[in-house]
Coordinates of C-alpha atoms in Angstrom, one line a residue:
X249 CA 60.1 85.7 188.2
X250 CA 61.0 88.4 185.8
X251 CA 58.8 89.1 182.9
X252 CA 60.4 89.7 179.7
X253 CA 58.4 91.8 177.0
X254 CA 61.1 90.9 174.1
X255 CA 57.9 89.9 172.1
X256 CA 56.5 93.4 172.0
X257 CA 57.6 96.6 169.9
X258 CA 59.2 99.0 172.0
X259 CA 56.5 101.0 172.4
X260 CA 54.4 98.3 174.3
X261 CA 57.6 96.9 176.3
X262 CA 57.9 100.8 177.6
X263 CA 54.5 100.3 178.5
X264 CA 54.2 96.9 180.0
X265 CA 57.5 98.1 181.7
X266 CA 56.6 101.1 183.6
X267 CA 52.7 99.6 184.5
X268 CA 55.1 96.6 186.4
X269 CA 56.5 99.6 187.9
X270 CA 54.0 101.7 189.1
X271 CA 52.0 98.6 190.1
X272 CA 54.5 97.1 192.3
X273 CA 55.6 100.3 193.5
X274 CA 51.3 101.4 194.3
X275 CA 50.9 98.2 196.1
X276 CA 54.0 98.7 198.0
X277 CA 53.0 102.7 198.7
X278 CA 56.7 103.3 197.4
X279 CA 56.5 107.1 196.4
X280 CA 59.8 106.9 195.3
X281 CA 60.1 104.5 192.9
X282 CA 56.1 105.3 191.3
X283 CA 56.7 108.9 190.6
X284 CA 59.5 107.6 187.5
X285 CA 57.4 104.9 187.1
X286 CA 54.2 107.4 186.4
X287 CA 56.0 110.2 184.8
X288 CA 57.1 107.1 181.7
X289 CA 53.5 106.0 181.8
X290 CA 52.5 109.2 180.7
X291 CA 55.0 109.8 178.1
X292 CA 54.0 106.8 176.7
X293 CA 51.8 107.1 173.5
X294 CA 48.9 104.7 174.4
X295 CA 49.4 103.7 177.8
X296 CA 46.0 104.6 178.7
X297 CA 44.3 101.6 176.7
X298 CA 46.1 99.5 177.6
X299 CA 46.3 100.5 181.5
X300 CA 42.1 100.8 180.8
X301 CA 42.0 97.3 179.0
X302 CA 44.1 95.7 183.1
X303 CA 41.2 97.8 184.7
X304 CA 38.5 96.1 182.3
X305 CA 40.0 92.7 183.0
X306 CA 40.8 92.8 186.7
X307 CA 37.1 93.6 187.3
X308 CA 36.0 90.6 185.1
X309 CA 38.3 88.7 187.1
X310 CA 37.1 89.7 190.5
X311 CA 33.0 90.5 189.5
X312 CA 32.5 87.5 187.3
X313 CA 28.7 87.7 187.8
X314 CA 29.0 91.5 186.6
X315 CA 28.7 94.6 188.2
X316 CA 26.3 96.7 189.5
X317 CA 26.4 100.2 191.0
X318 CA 27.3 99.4 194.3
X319 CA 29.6 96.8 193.5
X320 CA 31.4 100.2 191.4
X321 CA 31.2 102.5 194.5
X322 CA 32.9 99.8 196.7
X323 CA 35.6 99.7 194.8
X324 CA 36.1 103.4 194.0
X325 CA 35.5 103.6 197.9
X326 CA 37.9 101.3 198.8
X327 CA 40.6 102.8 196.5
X328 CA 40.5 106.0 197.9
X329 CA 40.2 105.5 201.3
X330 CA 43.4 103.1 200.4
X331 CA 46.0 105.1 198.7
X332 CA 45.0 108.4 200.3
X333 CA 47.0 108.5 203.3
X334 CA 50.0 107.9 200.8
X335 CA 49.2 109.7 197.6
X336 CA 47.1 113.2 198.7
X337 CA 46.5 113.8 195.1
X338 CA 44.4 110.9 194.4
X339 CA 41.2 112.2 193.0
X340 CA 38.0 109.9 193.1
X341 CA 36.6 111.4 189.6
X342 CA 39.5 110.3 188.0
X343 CA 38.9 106.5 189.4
X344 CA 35.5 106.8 188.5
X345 CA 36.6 107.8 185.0
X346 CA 38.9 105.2 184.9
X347 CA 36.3 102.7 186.0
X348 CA 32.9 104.0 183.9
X349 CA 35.7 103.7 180.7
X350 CA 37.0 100.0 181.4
X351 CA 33.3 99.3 181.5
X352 CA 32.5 101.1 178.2
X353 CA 29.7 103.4 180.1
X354 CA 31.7 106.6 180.1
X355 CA 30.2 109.5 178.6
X356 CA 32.3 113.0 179.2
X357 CA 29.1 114.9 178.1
X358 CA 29.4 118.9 177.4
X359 CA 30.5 120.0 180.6
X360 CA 33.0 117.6 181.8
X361 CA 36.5 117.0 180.1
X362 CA 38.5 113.7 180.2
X363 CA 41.2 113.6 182.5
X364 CA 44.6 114.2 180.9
X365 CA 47.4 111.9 180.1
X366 CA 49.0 112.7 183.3
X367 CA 45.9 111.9 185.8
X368 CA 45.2 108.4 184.1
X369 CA 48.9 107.6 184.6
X370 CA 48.7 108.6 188.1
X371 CA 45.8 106.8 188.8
X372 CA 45.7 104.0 187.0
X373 CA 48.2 102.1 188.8
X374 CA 46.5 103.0 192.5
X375 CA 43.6 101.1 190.8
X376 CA 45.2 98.5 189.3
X377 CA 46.9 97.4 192.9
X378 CA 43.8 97.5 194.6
X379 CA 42.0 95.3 192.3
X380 CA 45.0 93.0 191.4
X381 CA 44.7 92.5 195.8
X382 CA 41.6 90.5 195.1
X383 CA 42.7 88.0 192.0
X384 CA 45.5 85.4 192.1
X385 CA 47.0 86.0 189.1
X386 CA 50.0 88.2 188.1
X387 CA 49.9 91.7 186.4
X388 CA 52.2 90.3 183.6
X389 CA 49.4 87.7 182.7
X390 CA 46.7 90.9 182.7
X391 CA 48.9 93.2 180.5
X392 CA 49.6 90.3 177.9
X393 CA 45.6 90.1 177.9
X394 CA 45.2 93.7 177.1
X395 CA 48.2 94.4 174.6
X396 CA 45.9 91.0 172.8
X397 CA 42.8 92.6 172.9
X398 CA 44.6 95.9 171.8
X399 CA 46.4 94.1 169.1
X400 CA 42.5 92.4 168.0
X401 CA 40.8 95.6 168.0
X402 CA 43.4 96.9 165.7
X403 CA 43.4 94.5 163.3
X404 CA 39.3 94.5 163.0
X405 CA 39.1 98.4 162.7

């Protein structure tokens, strides 16, 4: 079944679009078709709270009693060693990142800058797959959570 994102601005359905992408393409270790797919993510303005916001919800999903720190380095572990005999530039700070931010612990302190645009987009998705390979549920359901909570947030600030 096709998802249609008619609902959303176009901004969002660029979004939602390219995350199907690069999710499908992760989980299928299809270089060819997540390098477009990642290149659109990070062009888009905001893809990276929303991408954060899947993360966030996917380990809800699959840690419903919570997570501890071992329960974070399994699945930081089990990401890299998963997508690194297809994608050599997969970088474990950047999952970690991507992880400590879904859970609202990350801290950049003085010495140690955010990963750009660019690395977010290119990791995100790895993430996404792996975790998504533990829930039942389809991506579209877990985007259409996060552009909700997204929407929320920005109607209470």
């Amino acid at each position: 079944m096709t998802t249609t994102w008619r609902h959303l601005p176009a901004a969002a359905r660029e979004i939602a679009d390219a995350a199907m992408v690069a999710v499908t393409a992760a989980a299928e270790r299809d270089g060819a078709a997540y390098g477009p797919a990642v290149e659109r993510l990070t062009s888009a303005d905001r893809a990276g709270l929303v991408l954060g916001g899947v993360v966030r919800l996917l380990l809800e999903e699959s840690h419903p009693d919570g997570l501890d720190g071992d329960d974070v380095r399994q699945v930081l572990e089990r990401c890299v060693r998963s997508n690194a005999a297809w994608r050599a530039d997969v970088d474990p700070h950047v999952l970690l990142v991507l992880l400590a931010s879904a859970l609202g612990v990350y801290d950049p302190g003085d010495d140690d800058a955010p990963p750009d645009a660019a690395a977010i987009a290119r990791h995100a998705p790895l993430l996404i797959a792996d975790l998504m390979a533990a829930t039942g549920r389809p991506l579209s359901d877990h985007l259409s959570a996060a552009f909700a909570e997204v929407a929320r947030t920005e109607l209470h600030d």
